Short mmCIF file of C-alpha atoms in Angstrom, two decimals:
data_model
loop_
_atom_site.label_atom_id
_atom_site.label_comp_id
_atom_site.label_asym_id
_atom_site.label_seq_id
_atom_site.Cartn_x
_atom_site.Cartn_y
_atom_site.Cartn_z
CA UNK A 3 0.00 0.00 0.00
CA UNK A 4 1.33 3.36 -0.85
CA UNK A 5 0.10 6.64 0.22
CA UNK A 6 0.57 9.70 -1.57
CA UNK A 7 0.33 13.49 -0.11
CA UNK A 8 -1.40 16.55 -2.61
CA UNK A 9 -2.59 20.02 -2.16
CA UNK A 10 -5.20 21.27 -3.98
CA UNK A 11 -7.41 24.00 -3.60
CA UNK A 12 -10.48 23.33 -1.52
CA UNK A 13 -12.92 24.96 -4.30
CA UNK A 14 -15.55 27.12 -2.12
CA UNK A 15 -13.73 30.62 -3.36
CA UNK A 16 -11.96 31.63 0.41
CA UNK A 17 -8.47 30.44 -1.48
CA UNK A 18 -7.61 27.90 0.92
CA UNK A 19 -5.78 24.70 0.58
CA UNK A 20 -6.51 21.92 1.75
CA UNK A 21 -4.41 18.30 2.08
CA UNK A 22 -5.32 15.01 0.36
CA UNK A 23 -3.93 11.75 0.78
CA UNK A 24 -4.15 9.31 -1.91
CA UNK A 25 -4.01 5.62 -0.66
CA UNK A 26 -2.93 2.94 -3.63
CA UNK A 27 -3.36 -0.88 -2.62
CA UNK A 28 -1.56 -3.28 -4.96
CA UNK A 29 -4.60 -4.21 -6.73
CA UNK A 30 -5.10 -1.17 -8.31
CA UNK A 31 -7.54 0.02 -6.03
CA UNK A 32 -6.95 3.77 -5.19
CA UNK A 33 -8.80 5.92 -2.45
CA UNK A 34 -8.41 9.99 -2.10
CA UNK A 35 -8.47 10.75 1.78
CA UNK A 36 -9.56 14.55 2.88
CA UNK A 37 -7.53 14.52 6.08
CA UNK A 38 -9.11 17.67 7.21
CA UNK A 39 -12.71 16.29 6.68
CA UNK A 40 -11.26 13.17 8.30
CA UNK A 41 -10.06 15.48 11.44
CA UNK A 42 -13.52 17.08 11.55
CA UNK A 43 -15.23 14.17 11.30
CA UNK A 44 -13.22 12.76 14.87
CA UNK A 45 -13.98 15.71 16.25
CA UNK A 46 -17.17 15.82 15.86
CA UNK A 47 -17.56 12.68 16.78
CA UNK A 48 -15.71 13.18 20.32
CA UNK A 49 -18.17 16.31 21.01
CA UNK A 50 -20.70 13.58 19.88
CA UNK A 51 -19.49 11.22 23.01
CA UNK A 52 -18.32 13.76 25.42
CA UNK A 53 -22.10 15.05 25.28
CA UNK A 54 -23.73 11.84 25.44
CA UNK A 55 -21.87 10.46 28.34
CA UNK A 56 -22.73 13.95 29.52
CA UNK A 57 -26.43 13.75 29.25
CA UNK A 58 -26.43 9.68 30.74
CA UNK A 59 -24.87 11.40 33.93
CA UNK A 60 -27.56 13.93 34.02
CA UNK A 61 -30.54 13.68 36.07
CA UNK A 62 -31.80 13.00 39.81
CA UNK A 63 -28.97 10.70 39.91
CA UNK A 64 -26.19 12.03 39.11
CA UNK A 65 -23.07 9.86 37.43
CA UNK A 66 -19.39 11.09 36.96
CA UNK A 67 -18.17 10.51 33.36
CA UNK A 68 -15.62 7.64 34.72
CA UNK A 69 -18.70 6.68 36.50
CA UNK A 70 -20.63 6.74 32.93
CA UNK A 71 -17.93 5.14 30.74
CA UNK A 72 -17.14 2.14 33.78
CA UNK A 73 -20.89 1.39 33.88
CA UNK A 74 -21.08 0.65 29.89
CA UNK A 75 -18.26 -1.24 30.24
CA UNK A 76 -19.80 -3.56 32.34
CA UNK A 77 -18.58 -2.39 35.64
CA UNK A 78 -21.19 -0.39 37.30
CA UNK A 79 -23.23 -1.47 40.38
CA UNK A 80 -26.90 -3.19 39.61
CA UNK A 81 -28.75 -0.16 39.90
CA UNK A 82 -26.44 2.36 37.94
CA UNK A 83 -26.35 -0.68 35.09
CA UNK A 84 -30.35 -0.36 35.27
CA UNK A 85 -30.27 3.68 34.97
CA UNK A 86 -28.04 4.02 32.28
CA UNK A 87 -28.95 0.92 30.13
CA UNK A 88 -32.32 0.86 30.61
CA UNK A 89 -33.52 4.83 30.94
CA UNK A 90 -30.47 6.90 29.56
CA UNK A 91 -28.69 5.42 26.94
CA UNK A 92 -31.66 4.93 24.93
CA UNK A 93 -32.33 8.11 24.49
CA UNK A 94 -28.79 9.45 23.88
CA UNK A 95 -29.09 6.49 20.82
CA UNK A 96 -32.25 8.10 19.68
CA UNK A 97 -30.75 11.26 19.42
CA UNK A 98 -27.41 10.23 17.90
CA UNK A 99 -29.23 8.56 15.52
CA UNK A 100 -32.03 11.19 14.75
CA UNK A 101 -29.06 13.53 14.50
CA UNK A 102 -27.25 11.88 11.85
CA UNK A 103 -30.56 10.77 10.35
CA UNK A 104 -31.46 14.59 9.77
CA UNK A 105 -27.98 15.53 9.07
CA UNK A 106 -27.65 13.18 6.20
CA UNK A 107 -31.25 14.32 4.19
CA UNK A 108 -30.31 17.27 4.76
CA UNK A 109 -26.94 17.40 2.79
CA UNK A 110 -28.97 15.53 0.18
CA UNK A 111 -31.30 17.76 -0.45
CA UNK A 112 -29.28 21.01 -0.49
CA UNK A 113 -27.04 19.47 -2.79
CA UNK A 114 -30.22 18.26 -4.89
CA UNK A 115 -31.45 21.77 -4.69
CA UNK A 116 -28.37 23.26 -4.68
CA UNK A 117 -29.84 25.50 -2.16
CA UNK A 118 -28.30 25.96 1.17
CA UNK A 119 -31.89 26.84 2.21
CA UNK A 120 -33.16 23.49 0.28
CA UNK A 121 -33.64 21.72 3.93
CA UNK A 122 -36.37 19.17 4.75
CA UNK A 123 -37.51 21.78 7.32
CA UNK A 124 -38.26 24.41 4.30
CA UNK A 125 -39.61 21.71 1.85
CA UNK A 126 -41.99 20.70 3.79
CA UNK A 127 -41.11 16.61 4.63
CA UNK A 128 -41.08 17.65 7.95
CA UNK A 129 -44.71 19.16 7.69
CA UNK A 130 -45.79 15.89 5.97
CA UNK A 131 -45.17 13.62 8.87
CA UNK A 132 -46.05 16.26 11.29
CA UNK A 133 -49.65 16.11 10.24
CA UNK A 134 -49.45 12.07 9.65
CA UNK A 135 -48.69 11.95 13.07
CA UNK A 136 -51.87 14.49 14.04
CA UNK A 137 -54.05 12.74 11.89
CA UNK A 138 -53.77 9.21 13.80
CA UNK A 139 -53.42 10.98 17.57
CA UNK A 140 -56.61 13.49 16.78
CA UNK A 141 -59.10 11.26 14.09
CA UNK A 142 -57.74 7.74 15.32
CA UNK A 143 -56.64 8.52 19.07
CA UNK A 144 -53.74 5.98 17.96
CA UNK A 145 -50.92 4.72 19.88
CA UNK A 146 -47.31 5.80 20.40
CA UNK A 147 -45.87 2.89 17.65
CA UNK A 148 -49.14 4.27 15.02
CA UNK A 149 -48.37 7.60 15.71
CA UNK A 150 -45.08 6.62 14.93
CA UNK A 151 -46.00 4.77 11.77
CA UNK A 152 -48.83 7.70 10.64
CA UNK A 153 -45.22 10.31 10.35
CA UNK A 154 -43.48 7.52 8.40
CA UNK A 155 -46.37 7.35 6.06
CA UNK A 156 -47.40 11.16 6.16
CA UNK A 157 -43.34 12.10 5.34
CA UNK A 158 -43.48 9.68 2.67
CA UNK A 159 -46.59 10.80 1.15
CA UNK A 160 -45.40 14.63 0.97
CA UNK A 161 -41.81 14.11 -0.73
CA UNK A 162 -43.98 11.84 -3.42
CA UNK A 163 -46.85 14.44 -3.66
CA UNK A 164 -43.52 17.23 -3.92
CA UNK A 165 -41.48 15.40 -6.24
CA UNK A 166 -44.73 14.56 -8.70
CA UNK A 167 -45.30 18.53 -8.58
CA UNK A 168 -41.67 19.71 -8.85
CA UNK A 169 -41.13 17.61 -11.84
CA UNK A 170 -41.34 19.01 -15.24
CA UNK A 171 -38.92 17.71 -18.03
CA UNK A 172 -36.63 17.19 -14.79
CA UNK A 173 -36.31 18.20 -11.42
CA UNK A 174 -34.89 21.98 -11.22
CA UNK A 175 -33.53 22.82 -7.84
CA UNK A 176 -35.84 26.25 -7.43
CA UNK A 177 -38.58 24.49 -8.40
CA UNK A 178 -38.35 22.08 -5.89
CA UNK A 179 -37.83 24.84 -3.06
CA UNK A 180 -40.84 26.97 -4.21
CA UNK A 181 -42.89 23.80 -4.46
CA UNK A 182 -41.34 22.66 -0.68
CA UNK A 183 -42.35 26.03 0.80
CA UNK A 184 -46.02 26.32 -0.34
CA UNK A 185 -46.50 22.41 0.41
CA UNK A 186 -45.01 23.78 4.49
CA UNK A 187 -47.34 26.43 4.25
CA UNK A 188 -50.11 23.90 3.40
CA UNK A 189 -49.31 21.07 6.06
CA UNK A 190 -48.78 23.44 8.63
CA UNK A 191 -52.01 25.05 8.15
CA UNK A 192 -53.41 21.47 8.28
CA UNK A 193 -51.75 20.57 11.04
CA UNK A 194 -53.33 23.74 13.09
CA UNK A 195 -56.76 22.70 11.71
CA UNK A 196 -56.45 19.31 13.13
CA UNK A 197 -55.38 20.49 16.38
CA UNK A 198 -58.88 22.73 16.24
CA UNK A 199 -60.73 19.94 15.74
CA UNK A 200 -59.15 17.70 18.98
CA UNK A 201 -60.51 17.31 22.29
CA UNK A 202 -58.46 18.61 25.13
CA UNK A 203 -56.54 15.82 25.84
CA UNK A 204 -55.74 14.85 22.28
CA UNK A 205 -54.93 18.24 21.72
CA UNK A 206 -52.60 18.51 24.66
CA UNK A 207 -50.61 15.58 23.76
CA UNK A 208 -50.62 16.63 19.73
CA UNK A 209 -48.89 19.65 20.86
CA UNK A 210 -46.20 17.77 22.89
CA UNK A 211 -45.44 15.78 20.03
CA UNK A 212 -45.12 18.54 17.93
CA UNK A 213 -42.15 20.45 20.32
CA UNK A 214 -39.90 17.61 19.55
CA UNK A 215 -38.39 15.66 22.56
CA UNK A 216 -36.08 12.84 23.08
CA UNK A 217 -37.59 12.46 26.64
CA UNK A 218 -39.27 9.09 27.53
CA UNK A 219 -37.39 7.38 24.37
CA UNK A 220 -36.89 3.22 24.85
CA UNK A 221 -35.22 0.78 22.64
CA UNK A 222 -38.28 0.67 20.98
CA UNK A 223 -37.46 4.10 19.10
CA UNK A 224 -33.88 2.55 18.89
CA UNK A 225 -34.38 0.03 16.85
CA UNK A 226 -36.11 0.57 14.20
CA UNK A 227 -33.85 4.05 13.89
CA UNK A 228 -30.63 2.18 13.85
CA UNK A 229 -32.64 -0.12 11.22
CA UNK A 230 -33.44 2.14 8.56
CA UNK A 231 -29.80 4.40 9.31
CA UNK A 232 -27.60 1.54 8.80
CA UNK A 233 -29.21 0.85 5.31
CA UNK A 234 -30.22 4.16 4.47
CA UNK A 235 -27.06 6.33 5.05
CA UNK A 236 -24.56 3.30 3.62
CA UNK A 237 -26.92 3.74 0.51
CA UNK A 238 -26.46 7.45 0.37
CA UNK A 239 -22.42 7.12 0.97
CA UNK A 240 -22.27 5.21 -1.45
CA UNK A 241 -23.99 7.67 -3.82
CA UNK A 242 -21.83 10.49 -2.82
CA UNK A 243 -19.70 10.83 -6.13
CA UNK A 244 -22.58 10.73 -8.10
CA UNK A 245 -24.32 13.54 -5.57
CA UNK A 246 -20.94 15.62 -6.10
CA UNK A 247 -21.35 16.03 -9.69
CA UNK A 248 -24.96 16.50 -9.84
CA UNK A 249 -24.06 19.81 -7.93
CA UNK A 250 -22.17 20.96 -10.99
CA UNK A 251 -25.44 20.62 -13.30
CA UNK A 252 -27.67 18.08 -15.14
CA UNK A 253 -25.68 18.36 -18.23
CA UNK A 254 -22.39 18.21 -16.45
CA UNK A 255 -23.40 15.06 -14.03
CA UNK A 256 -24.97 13.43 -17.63
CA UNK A 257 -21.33 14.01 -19.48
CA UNK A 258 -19.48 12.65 -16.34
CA UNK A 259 -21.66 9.19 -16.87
CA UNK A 260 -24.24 9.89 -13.83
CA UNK A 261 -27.83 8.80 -14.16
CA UNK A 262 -29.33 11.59 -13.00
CA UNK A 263 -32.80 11.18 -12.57
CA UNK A 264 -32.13 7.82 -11.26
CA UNK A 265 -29.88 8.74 -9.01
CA UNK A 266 -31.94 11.99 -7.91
CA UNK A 267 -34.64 9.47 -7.34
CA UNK A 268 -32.73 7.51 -5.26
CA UNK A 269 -31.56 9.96 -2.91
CA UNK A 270 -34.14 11.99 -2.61
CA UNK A 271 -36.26 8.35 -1.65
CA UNK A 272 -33.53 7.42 0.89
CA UNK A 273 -33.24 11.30 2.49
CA UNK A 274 -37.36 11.28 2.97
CA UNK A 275 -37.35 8.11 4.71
CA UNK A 276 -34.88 9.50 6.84
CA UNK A 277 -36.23 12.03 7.79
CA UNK A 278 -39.58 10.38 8.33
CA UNK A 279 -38.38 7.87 10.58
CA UNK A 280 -36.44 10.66 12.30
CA UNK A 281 -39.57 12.61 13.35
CA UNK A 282 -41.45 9.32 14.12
CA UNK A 283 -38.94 8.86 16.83
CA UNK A 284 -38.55 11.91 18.15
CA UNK A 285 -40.88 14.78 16.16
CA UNK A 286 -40.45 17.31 14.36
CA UNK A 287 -36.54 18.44 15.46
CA UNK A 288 -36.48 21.77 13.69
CA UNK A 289 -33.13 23.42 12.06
CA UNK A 290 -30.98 20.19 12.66
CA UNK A 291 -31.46 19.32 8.67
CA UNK A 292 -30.51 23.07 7.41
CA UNK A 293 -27.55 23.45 9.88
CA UNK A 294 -25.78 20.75 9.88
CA UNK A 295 -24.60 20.39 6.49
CA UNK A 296 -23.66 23.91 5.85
CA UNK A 297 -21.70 23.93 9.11
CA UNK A 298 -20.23 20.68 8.26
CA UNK A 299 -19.16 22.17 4.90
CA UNK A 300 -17.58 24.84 6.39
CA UNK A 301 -15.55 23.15 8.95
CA UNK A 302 -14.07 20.86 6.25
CA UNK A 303 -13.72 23.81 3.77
CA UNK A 304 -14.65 20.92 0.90
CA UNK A 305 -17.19 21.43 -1.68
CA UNK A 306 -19.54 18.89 -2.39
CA UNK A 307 -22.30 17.43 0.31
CA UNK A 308 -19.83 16.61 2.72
CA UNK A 309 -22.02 13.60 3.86
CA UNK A 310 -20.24 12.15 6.55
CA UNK A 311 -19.52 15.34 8.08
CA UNK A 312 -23.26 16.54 8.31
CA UNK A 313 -24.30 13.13 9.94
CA UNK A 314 -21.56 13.94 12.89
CA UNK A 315 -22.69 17.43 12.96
CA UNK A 316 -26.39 16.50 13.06
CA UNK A 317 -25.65 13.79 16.01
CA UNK A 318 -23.55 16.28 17.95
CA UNK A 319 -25.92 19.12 17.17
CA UNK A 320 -29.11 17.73 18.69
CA UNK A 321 -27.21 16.25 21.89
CA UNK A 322 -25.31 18.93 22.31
CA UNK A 323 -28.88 20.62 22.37
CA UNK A 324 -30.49 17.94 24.35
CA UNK A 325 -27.50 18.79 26.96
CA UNK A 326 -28.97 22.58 27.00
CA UNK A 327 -32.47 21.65 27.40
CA UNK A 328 -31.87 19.58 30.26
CA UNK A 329 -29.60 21.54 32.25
CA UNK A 330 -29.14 24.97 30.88
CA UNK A 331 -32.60 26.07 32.80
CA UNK A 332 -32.24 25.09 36.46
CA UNK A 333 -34.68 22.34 37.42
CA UNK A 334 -36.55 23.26 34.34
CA UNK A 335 -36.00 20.98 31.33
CA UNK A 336 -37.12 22.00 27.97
CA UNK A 337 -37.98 19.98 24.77
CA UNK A 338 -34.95 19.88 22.84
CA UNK A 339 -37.28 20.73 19.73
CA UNK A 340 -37.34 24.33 21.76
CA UNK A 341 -33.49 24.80 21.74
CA UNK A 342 -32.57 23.44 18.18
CA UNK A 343 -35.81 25.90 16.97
CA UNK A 344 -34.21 29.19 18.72
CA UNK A 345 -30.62 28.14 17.44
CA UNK A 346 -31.65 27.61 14.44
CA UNK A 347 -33.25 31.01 13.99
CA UNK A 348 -30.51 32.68 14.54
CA UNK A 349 -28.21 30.87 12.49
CA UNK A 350 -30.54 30.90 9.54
CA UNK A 351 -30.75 34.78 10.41
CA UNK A 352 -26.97 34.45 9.81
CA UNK A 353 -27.41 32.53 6.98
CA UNK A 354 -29.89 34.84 5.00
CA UNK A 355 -27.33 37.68 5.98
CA UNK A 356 -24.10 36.20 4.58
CA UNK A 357 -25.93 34.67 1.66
CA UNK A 358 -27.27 38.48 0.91
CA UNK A 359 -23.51 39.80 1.76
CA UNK A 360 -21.98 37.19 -0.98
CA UNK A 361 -25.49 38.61 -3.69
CA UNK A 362 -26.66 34.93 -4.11
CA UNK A 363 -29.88 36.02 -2.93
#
């Protein structure tokens, strides 16, 4: 195996460089290594683990991190096993993997668009399983695993419904935003018409479901999340070089050998489910999908969708949130869909500002 060291500018117009490493294995095979997206990416994923063990210390009974990390290990006495295997680490799973979940569709779809504004939360998917949820907790007074399925099914239903509107000889990326807003401005006006229509207690626990929490989650949410990311996000890896040159253009993706629509198809399939299964578990997180990947894409300085980064980001972003709700406000714990909501407004506030600085909008 030989390994090879380049340079080469880092293509997102601040003239920096930034370091590849090209690995060559004797069979021809041949891998190109960004070792600053590789650094980020173990960063990120240390904040990731430093906050979790964080948050399974947290609570009435309080746990040291060597307290935390012996525990897991298998070393904890019988009642610190039962507290952090059976009521914390769940939901530090949950969010990792909601996180990640979010983090990934996101990056897909902004590339798609090619629309740092082109998040789930904007197009509306979120919206979609939002009111599939309402619909089975208001009309059907369903339980937690068919309110859970309703979202799946509601998400799904939306990025068809968007996709079938948005297309026209092709999918064009502003199309598919303008189409994503008014389809948000249409679920969420559903959504407030079904909450109109509940009773008192239906209505009461529709809203709670709506703020977005990771409190309460089992390993029933667990499952099914790590599930559908370890097929889903492989699958959408795997697709990254084809994603990369799609941002350049149809016509430049279809001279480079990419099916486009195919592949569009794909993705956009695999970043819906994601995000559908991500709000079943733990609703609608807001901000986590438009973050993420931009701040992912500007820690590694690398153009493309920066996948792998924006899944770390998203998984540190929401428990590093989750960390704030809980113990940021005294012996007042908020939803963490409250904290991602009001950091997310002002970074999209930051956003708009810096996009209006640079005159793409």
């Amino acid at each position: 195996m030989k390994a090879m060291k380049t340079r080469t500018k880092d293509g997102t117009g601040t003239g920096a460089v930034r370091s590849m490493r090209a690995v060559r294995t004797r069979g021809g095979f041949s891998l190109r290594v960004d070792v600053r997206a590789l650094v980020v990416i173990v960063v990120l994923a240390a904040v990731a683990a430093g906050a979790g063990i964080v948050l399974i210390g947290s609570g009435d009974y309080a746990m040291t991190p060597g307290e935390v990390v012996s525990t897991l290990f298998g070393h904890g006495t019988f009642q610190q096993e039962f507290i952090v295997t059976d009521l914390r680490l769940p939901r530090v799973l949950v969010g990792l993997l909601v996180g990640a979940a979010l983090g990934v569709g996101g990056a897909v779809f902004q590339t798609i668009s090619r629309n740092p504004l082109g998040s789930p939360d904007v197009l509306g998917f979120g919206q979609g399983a939002t009111v599939g949820a309402l619909v089975v907790i208001v009309l059907f007074q369903g339980g937690a695993a068919v309110v859970a399925g309703g979202a799946v099914v509601g998400g799904l239903v939306t990025g068809v419904v968007v996709y079938l509107l948005a297309w026209k000889r092709g999918m064009h990326g502003y199309r598919l935003v303008l189409v994503g807003i008014g389809s948000a401005a249409m679920l969420t006006a559903a959504a407030q018409y079904l909450i109109t229509k509940a009773n008192l207690v239906d209505a009461t626990r529709a809203v709670v479901w709506m703020t977005g929490s990771l409190d309460g989650r089992d390993w029933a949410q667990v499952w099914p999340l790590l599930v559908v990311c370890g097929l889903l996000i492989p699958l959408v890896l795997g697709h990254g070089r084809a994603l990369r040159m799609m941002e350049m253009g149809d016509d430049a993706a279809y001279a480079l050998g990419v099916r486009v629509e195919r592949t569009r198809l794909v993705l956009m399939g695999c970043a819906v489910l994601l995000v559908a299964v991500a709000t079943a578990a733990a609703g609608p997180i807001t901000f986590v999908s438009l973050s993420a990947p931009q701040l992912a894409r500007r820690l590694t300085r690398s153009p493309g969708p920066n996948l792998a980064p924006a899944a770390f980001m998203g998984a540190a972003l929401l428990l590093v949130a989750d960390w704030i709700a809980m113990d940021a406000f005294g012996d007042r714990q908020l939803p963490v869909g409250v904290v991602t909501g009001v950091l997310g407004g002002c970074y999209l506030l930051w956003l708009l500002v810096s996009e209006r600085k640079a005159g793409r909008i």
